[in-house]
Tab-separated table of C-alpha atoms (C1' of nucleotides) in Angstrom:
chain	number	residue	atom	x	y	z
A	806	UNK	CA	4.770	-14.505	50.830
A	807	UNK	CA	4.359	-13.892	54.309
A	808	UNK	CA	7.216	-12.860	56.515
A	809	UNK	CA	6.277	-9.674	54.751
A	810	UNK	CA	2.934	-9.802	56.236
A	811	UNK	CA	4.646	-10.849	59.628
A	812	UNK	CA	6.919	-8.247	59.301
A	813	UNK	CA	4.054	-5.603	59.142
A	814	UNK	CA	1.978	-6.905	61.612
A	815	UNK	CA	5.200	-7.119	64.109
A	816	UNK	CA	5.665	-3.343	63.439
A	817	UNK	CA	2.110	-2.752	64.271
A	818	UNK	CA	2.939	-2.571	68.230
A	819	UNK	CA	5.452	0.402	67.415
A	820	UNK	CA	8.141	2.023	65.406
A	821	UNK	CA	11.264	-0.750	65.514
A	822	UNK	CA	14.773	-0.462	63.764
A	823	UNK	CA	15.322	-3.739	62.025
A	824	UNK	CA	18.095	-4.366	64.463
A	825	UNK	CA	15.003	-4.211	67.274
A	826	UNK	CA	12.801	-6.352	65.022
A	827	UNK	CA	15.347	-9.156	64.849
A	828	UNK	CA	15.172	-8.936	68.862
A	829	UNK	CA	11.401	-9.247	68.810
A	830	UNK	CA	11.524	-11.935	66.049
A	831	UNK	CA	13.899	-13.784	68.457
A	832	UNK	CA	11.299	-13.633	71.483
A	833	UNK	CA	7.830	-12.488	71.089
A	834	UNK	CA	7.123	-12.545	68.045
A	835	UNK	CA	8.736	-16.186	67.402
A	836	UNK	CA	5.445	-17.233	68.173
A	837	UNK	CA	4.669	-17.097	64.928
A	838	UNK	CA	7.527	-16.448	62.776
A	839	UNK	CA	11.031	-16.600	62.555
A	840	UNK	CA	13.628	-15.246	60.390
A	841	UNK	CA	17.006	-14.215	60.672
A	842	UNK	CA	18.160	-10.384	60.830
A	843	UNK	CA	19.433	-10.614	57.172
A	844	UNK	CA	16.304	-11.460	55.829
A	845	UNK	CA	14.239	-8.536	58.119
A	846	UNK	CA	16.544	-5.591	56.647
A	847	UNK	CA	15.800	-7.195	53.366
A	848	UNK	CA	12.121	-7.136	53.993
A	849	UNK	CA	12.324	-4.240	55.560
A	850	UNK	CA	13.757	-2.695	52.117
A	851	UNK	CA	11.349	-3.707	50.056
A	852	UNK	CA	8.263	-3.157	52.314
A	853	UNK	CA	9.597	0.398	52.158
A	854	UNK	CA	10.011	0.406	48.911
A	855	UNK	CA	6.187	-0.267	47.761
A	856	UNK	CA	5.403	2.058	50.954
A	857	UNK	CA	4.035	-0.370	53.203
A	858	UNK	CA	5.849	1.050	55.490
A	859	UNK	CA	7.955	4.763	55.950
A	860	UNK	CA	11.205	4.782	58.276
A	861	UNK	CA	12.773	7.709	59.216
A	862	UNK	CA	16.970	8.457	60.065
A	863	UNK	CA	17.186	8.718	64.023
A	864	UNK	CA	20.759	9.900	64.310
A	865	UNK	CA	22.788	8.461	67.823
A	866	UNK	CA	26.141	9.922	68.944
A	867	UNK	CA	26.623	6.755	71.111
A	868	UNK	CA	25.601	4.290	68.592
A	869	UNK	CA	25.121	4.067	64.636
A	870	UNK	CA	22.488	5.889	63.514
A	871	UNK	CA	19.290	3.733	62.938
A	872	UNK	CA	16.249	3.751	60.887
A	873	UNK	CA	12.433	3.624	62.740
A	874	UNK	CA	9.827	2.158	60.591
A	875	UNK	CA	6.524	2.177	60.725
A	876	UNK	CA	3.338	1.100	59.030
A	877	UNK	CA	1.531	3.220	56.445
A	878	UNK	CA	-2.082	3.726	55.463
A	879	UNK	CA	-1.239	1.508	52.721
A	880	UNK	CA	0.364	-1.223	55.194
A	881	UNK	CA	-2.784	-1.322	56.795
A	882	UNK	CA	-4.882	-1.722	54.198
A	883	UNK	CA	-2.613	-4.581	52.681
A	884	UNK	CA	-2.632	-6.256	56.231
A	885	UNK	CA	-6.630	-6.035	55.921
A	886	UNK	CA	-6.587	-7.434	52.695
A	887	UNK	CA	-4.418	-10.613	54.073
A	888	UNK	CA	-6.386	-10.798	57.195
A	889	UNK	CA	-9.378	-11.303	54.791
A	890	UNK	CA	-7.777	-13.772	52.120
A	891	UNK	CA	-8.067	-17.667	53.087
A	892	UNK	CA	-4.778	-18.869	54.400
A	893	UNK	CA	-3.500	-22.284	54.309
A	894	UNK	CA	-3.343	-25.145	57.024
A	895	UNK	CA	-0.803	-24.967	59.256
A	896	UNK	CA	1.530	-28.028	60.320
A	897	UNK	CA	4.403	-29.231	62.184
A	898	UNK	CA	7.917	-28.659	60.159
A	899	UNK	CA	10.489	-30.042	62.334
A	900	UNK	CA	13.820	-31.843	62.186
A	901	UNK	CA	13.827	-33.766	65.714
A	902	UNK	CA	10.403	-35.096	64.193
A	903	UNK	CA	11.718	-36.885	61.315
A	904	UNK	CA	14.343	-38.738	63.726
A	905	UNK	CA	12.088	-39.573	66.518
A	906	UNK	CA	10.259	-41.010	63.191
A	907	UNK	CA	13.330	-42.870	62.094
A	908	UNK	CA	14.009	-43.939	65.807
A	909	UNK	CA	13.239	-47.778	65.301
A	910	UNK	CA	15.753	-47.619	62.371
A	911	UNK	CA	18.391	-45.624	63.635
A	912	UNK	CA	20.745	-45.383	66.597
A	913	UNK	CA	18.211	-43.772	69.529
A	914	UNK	CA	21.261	-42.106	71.925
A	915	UNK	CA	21.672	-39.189	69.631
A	916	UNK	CA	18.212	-38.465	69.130
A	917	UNK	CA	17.724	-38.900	72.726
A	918	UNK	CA	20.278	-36.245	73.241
A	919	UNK	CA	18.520	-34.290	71.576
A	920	UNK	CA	15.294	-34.203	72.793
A	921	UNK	CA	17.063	-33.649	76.046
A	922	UNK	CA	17.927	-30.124	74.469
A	923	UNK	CA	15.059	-29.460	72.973
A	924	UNK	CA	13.190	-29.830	76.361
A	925	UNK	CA	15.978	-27.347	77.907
A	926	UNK	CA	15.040	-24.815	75.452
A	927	UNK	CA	11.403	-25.210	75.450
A	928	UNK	CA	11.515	-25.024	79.230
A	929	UNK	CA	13.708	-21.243	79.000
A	930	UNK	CA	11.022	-20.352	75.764
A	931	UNK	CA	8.212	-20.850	78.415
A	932	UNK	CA	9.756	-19.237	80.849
A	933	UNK	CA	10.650	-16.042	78.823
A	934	UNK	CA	6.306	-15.710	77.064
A	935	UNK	CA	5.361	-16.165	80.730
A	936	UNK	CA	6.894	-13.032	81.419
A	937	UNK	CA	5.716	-11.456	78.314
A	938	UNK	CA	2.152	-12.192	78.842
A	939	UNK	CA	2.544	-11.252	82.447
A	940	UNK	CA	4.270	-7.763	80.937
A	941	UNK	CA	1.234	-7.349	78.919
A	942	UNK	CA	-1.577	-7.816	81.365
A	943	UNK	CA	-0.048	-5.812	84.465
A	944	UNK	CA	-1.963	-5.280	87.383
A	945	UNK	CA	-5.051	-7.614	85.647
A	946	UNK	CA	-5.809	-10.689	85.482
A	947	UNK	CA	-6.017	-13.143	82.606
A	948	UNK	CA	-9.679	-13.364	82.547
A	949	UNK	CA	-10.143	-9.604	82.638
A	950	UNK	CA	-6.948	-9.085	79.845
A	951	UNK	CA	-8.813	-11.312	77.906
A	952	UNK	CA	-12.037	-9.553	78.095
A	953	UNK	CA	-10.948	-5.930	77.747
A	954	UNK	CA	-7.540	-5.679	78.048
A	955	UNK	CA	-5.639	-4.690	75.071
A	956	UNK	CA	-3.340	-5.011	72.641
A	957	UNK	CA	-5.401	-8.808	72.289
A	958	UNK	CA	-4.244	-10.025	69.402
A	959	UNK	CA	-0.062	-9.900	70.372
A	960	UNK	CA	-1.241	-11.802	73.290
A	961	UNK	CA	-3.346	-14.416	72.138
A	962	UNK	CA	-0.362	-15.258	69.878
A	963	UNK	CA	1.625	-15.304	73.004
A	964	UNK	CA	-0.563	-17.395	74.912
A	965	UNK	CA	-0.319	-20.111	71.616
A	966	UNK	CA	3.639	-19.789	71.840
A	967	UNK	CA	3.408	-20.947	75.537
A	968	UNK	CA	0.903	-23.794	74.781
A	969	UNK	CA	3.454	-24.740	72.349
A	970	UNK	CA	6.124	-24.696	73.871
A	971	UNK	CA	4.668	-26.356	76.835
A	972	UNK	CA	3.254	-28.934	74.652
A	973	UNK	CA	6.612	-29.121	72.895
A	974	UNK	CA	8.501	-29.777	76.401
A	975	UNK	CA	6.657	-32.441	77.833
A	976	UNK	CA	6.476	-34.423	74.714
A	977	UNK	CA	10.345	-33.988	74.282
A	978	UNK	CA	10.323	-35.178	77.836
A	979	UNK	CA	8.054	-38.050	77.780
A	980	UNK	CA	9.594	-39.230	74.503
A	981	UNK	CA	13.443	-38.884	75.928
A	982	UNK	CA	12.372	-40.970	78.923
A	983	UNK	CA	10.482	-43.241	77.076
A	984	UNK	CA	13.324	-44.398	74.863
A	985	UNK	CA	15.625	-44.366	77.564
A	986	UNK	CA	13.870	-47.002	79.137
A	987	UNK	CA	13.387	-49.464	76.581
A	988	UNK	CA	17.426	-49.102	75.818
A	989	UNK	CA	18.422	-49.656	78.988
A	990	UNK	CA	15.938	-52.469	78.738
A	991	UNK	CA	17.305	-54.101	75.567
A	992	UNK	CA	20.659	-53.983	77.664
A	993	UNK	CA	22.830	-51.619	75.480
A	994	UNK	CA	24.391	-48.637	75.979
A	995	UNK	CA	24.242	-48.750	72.312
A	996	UNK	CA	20.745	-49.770	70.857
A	997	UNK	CA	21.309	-51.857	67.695
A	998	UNK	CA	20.364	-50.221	64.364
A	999	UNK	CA	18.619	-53.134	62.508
A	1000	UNK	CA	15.080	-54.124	64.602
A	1001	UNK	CA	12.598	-54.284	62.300
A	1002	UNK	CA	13.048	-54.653	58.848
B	979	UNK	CA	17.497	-30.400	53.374
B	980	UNK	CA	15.080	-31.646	55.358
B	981	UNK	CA	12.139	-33.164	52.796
B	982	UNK	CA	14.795	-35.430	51.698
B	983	UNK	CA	15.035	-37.160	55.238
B	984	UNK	CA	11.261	-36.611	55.856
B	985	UNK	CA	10.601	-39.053	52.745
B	986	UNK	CA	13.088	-41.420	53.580
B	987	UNK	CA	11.823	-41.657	57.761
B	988	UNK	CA	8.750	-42.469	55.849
B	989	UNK	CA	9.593	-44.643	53.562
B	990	UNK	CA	11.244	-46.867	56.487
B	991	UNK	CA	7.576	-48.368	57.220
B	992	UNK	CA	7.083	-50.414	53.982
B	993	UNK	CA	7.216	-49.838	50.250
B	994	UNK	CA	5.400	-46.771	49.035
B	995	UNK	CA	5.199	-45.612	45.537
B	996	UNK	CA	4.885	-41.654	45.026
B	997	UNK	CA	1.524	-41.414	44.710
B	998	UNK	CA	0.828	-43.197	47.952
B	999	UNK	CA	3.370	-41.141	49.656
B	1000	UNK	CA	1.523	-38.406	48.737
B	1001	UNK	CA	-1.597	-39.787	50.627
B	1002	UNK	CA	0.560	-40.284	53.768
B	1003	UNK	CA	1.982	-37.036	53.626
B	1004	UNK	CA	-1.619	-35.774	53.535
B	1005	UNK	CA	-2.417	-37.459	57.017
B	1006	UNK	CA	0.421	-39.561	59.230
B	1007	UNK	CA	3.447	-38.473	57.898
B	1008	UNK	CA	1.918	-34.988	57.778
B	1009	UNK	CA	2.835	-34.625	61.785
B	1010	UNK	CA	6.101	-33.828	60.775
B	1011	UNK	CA	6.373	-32.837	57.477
B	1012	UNK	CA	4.361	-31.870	54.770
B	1013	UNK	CA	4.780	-31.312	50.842
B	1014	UNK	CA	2.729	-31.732	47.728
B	1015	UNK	CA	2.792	-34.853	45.298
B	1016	UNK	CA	4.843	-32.905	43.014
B	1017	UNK	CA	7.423	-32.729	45.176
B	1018	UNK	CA	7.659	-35.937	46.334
B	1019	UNK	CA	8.039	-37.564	42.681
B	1020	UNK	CA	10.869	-34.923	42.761
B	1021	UNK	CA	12.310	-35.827	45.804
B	1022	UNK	CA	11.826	-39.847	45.405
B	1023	UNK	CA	14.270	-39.348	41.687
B	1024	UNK	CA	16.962	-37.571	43.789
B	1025	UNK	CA	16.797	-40.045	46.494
B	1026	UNK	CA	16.859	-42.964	44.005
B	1027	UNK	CA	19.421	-41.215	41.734
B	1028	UNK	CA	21.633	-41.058	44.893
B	1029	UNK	CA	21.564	-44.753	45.541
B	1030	UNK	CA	19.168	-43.731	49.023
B	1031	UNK	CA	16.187	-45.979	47.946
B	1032	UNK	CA	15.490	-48.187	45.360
B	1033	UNK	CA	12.532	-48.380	42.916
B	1034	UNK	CA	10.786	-51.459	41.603
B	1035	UNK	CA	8.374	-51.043	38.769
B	1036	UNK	CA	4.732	-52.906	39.668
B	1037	UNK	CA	2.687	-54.225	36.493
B	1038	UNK	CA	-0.859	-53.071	36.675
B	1039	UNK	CA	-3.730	-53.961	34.396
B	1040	UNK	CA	-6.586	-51.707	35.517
B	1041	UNK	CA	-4.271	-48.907	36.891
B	1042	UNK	CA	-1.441	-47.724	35.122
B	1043	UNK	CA	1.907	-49.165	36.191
B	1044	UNK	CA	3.298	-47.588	39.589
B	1045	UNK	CA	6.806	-47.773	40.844
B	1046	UNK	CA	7.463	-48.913	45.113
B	1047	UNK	CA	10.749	-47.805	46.480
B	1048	UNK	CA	12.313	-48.838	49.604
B	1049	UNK	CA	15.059	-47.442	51.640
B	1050	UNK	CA	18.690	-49.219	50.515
B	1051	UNK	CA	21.739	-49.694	52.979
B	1052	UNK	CA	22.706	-46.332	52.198
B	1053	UNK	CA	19.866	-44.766	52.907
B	1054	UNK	CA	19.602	-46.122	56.470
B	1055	UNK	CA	22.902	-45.099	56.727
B	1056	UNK	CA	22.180	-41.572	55.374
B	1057	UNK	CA	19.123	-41.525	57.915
B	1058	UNK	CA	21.488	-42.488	60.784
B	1059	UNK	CA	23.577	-39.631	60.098
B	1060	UNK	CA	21.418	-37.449	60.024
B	1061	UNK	CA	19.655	-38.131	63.169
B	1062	UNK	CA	23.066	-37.845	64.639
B	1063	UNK	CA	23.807	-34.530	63.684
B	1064	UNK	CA	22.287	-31.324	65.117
B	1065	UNK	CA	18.927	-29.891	64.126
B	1066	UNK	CA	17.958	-26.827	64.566
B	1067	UNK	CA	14.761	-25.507	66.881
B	1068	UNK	CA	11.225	-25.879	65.544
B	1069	UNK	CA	8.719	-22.989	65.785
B	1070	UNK	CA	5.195	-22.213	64.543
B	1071	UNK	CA	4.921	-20.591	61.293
B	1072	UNK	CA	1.131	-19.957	60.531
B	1073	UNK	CA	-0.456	-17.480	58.468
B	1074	UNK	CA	-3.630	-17.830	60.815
B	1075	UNK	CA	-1.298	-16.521	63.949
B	1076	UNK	CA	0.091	-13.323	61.620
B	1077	UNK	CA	-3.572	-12.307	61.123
B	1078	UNK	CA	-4.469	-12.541	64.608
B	1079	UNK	CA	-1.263	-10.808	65.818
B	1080	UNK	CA	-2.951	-7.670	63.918
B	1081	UNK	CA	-6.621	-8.105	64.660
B	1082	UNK	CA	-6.276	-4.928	66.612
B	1083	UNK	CA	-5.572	-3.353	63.921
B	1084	UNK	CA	-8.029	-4.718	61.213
B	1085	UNK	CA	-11.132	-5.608	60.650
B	1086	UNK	CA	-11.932	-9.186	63.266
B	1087	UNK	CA	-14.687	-10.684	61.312
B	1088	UNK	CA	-13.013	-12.774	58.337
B	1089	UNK	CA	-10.221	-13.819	60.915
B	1090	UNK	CA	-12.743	-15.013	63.571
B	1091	UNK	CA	-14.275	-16.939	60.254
B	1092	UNK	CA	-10.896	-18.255	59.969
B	1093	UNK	CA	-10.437	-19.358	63.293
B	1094	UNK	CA	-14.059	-21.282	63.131
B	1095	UNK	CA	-12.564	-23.028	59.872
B	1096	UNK	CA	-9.714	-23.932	61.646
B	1097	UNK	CA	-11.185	-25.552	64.438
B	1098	UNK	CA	-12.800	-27.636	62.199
B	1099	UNK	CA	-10.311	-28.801	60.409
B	1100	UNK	CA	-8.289	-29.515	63.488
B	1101	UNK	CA	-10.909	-31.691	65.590
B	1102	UNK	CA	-10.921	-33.660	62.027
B	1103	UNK	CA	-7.386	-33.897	62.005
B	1104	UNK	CA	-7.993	-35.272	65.991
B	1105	UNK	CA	-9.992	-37.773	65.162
B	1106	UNK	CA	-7.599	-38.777	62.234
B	1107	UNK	CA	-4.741	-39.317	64.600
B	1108	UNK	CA	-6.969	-41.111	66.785
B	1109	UNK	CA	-7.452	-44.030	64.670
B	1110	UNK	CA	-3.662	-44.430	63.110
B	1111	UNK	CA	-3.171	-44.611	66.944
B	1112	UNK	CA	-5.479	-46.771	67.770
B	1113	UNK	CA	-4.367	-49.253	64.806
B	1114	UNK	CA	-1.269	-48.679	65.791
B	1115	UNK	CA	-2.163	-50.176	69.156
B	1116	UNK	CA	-4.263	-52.698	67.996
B	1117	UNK	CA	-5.204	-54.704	71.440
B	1118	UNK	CA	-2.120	-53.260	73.945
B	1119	UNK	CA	-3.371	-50.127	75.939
B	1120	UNK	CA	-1.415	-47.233	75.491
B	1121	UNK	CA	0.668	-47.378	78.694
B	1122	UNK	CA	1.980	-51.070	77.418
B	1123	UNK	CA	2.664	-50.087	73.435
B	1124	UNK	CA	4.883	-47.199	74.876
B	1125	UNK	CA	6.557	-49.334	77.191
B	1126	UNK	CA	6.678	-52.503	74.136
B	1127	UNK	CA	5.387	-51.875	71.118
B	1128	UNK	CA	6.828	-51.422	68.217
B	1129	UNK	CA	7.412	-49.145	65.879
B	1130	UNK	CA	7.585	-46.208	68.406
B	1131	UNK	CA	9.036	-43.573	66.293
B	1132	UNK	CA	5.794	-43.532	64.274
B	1133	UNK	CA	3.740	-43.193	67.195
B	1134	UNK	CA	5.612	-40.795	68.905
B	1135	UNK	CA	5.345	-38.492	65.608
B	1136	UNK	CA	1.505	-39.447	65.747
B	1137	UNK	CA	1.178	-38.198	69.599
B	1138	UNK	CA	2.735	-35.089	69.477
B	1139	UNK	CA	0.690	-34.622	66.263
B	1140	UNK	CA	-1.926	-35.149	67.960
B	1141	UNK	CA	-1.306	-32.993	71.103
B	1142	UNK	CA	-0.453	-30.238	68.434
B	1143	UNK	CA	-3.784	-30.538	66.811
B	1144	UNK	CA	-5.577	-30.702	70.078
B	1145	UNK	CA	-4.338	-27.093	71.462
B	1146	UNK	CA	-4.516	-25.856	67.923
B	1147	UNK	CA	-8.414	-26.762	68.030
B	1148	UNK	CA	-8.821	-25.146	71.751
B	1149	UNK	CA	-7.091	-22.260	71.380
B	1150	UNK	CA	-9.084	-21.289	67.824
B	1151	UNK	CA	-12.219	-21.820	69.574
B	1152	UNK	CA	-10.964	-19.981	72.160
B	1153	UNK	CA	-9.780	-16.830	70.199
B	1154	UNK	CA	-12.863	-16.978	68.421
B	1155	UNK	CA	-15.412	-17.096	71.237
B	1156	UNK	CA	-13.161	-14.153	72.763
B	1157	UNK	CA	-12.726	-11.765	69.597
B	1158	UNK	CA	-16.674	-12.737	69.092
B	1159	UNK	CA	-17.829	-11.354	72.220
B	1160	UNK	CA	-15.504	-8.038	72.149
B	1161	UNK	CA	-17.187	-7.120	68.690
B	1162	UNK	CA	-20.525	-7.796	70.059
B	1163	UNK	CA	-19.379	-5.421	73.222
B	1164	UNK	CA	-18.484	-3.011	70.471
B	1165	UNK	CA	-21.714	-2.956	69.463
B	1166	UNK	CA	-20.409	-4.237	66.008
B	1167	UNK	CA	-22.699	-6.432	63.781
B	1168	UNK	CA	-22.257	-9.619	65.460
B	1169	UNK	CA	-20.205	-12.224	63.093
B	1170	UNK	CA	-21.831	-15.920	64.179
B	1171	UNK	CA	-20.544	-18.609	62.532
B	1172	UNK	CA	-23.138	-17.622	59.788
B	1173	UNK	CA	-20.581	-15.742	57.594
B	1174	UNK	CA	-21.024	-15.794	53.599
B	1175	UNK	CA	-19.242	-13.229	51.350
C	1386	DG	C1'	-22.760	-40.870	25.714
C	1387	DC	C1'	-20.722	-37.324	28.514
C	1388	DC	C1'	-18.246	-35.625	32.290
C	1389	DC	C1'	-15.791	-35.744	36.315
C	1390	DC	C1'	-12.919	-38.098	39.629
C	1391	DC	C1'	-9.144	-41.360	40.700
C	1392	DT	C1'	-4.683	-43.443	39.903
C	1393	DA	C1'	0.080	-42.319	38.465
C	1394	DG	C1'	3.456	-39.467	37.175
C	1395	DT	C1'	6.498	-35.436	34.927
C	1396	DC	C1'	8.468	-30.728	33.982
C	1397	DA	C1'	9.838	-25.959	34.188
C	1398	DG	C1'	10.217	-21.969	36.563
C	1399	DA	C1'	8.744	-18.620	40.133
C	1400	DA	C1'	8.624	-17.488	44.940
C	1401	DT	C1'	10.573	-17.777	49.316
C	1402	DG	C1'	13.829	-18.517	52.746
C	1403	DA	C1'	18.667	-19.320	54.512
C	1404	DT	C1'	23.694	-18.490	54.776
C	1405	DG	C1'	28.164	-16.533	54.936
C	1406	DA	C1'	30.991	-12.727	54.558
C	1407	DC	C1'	31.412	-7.894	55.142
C	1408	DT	C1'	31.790	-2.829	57.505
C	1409	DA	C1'	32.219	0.176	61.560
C	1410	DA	C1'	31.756	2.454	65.764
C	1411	DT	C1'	31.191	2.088	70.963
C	1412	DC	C1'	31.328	-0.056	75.472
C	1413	DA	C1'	32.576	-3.126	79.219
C	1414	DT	C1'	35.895	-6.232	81.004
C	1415	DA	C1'	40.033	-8.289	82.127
D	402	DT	C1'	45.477	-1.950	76.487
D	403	DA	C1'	43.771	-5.623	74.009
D	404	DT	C1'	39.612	-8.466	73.523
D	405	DG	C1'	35.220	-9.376	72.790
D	406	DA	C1'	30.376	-8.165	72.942
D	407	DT	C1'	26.695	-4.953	71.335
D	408	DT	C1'	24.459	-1.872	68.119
D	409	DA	C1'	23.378	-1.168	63.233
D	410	DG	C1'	23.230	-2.558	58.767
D	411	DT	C1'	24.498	-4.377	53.653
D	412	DC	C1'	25.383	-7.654	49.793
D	413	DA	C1'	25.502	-11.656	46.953
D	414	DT	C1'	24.320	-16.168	46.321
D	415	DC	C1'	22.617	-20.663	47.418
D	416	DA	C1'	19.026	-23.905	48.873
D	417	DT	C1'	14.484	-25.189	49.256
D	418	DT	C1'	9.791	-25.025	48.479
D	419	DC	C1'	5.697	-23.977	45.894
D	420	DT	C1'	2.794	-23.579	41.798
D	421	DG	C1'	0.689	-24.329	37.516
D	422	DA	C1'	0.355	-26.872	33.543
D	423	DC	C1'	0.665	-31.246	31.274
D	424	DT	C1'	-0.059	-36.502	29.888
D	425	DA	C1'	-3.000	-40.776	30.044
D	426	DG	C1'	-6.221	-44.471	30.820
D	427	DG	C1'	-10.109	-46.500	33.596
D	428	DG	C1'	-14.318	-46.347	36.443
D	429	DG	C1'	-18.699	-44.548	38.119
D	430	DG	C1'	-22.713	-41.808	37.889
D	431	DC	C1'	-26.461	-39.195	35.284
DNA sequence: GCCCCCTAGTCAGAATGATGACTAATCATA
DNA sequence: TATGATTAGTCATCATTCTGACTAGGGGGC
């Protein structure tokens, strides 16, 4: 259970709407969690509900009214307690990963396709934490944000999304040129499917 | 659906029965995917109850009897499919980046203790990759096997793996060092990597 | 002789996450 | 003056994953 605890610790930066939170859980806070809108006004219900958290009505003219949460005493404390308890390993969970896998077996254009995209949209993801982490240090630099600067642990999050992403991109890269290559070299614009079996 | 294709990608390197799919989901395989033995019994009846991959039961006398499966026509054909058709983008989703996200706001200690573990487990992990890559290799340097060898999908999987353990590793010891030193600035009782409660 | 670990596998059900289909008002654009 | 995008949110249901408990025999160490 722990989009709840993501939830939480995402509201810990300010009061958010659940409409704002699915923004942030699209950028930021993707770093290290993901879920779709539905699922945030549905945690956001019952995170209320055992007052982890208290919203209250902000009423708009412009716009439908919207509800601010933020974390209670008792969100805090149940935050603690998770910070405390042992969590489990993390891993790689990834679709493209399971065809690059299959890639001796399989036709390779479509998967090369894809990695193609993938390093388009790792590129933009970069792009976009760059400017978050530049957002949150300001006039410092890295060194000194690190050292004293704060909100630190939003932005050592951040700084793991880049690596990532980074990571992510140049592998997707590498990979996409790599079996480029060796089709071109086997002299088809359509690799056979049966190599090695 | 995604366990389903994970087991079959894996299953396209040589007859595995459950229990030693469990093994490789505990250390290659685990690069892209990862699920416990339970699972993967469950998983291996659905595939073989769909015609996906076939089982063949192996006598035993000092073990008890264990069944291999290997990936049928229609599994490969299943696989192909699937690598054709879209996937949809990967992201990190770790319990160790929630708690850091709200270190500000709770007590550092047991997630810097965290972060330690962590490291550790990843620099294992490193060195685990290392050698399926290097076997993979065998004599070729890594420049040629890219270029030649074969399979490539596995060792593609296997680098990035790797790559992801590698920044996971820097950036705990990283966080750690850093959080370690602000709670010594703070005067706090300094947490070394002597922790016990 | 006892106990724990390893191989090998099964089952049921709880927890968690994902999806599609809705409502409803305002604002910018063509 | 339509048309679509944006803000704001709800509901029901499906899919997938995770967990604990269980069976069963053999081998190794104390």
């Amino acid at each position: 259970m722990t989009l709840r605890h993501a939830v939480l610790a995402a509201l810990l930066s300010g009061e958010y709407s659940g409409y704002q939170l699915a923004k942030a859980f699209d950028v930021g806070v993707a770093n290290f969690w993901y879920a779709r809108p539905q699922q945030l006004y549905l945690e956001l219900s019952k995170l209320e509900n055992d007052g982890l958290i208290s919203g209250r009505e902000v009423v708009q003219q412009t716009r439908p009214n919207k509800r601010l949460f933020m974390v209670t005493d008792a969100g805090l404390a149940e935050l603690a307690h998770f910070a405390a308890a042992g969590s489990k390993p993390s891993f790689i969970r990834d679709d493209l990963l399971v065809k690059v896998q299959a890639v001796d077996h399989v036709d390779a254009a479509p998967v090369i396709a894809q990695l193609d995209q993938r390093a388009l949209a790792a590129a933009a993801k970069v792009e976009i934490l760059d400017k978050l982490l530049r957002r949150f240090r300001g006039d410092l630099d890295e060194e000194t944000y690190l050292r004293d600067g704060s909100p630190i642990g939003p932005y050592l999050t951040c700084l793991r999304g880049r690596r990532f992403e980074q990571e992510h991109h140049d592998w997707c890269v590498r990979a996409a040129a790599l079996l480029r290559d060796r089709a071109t070299r086997n002299g088809d614009p359509a690799p056979t499917s049966d190599q090695s079996r």
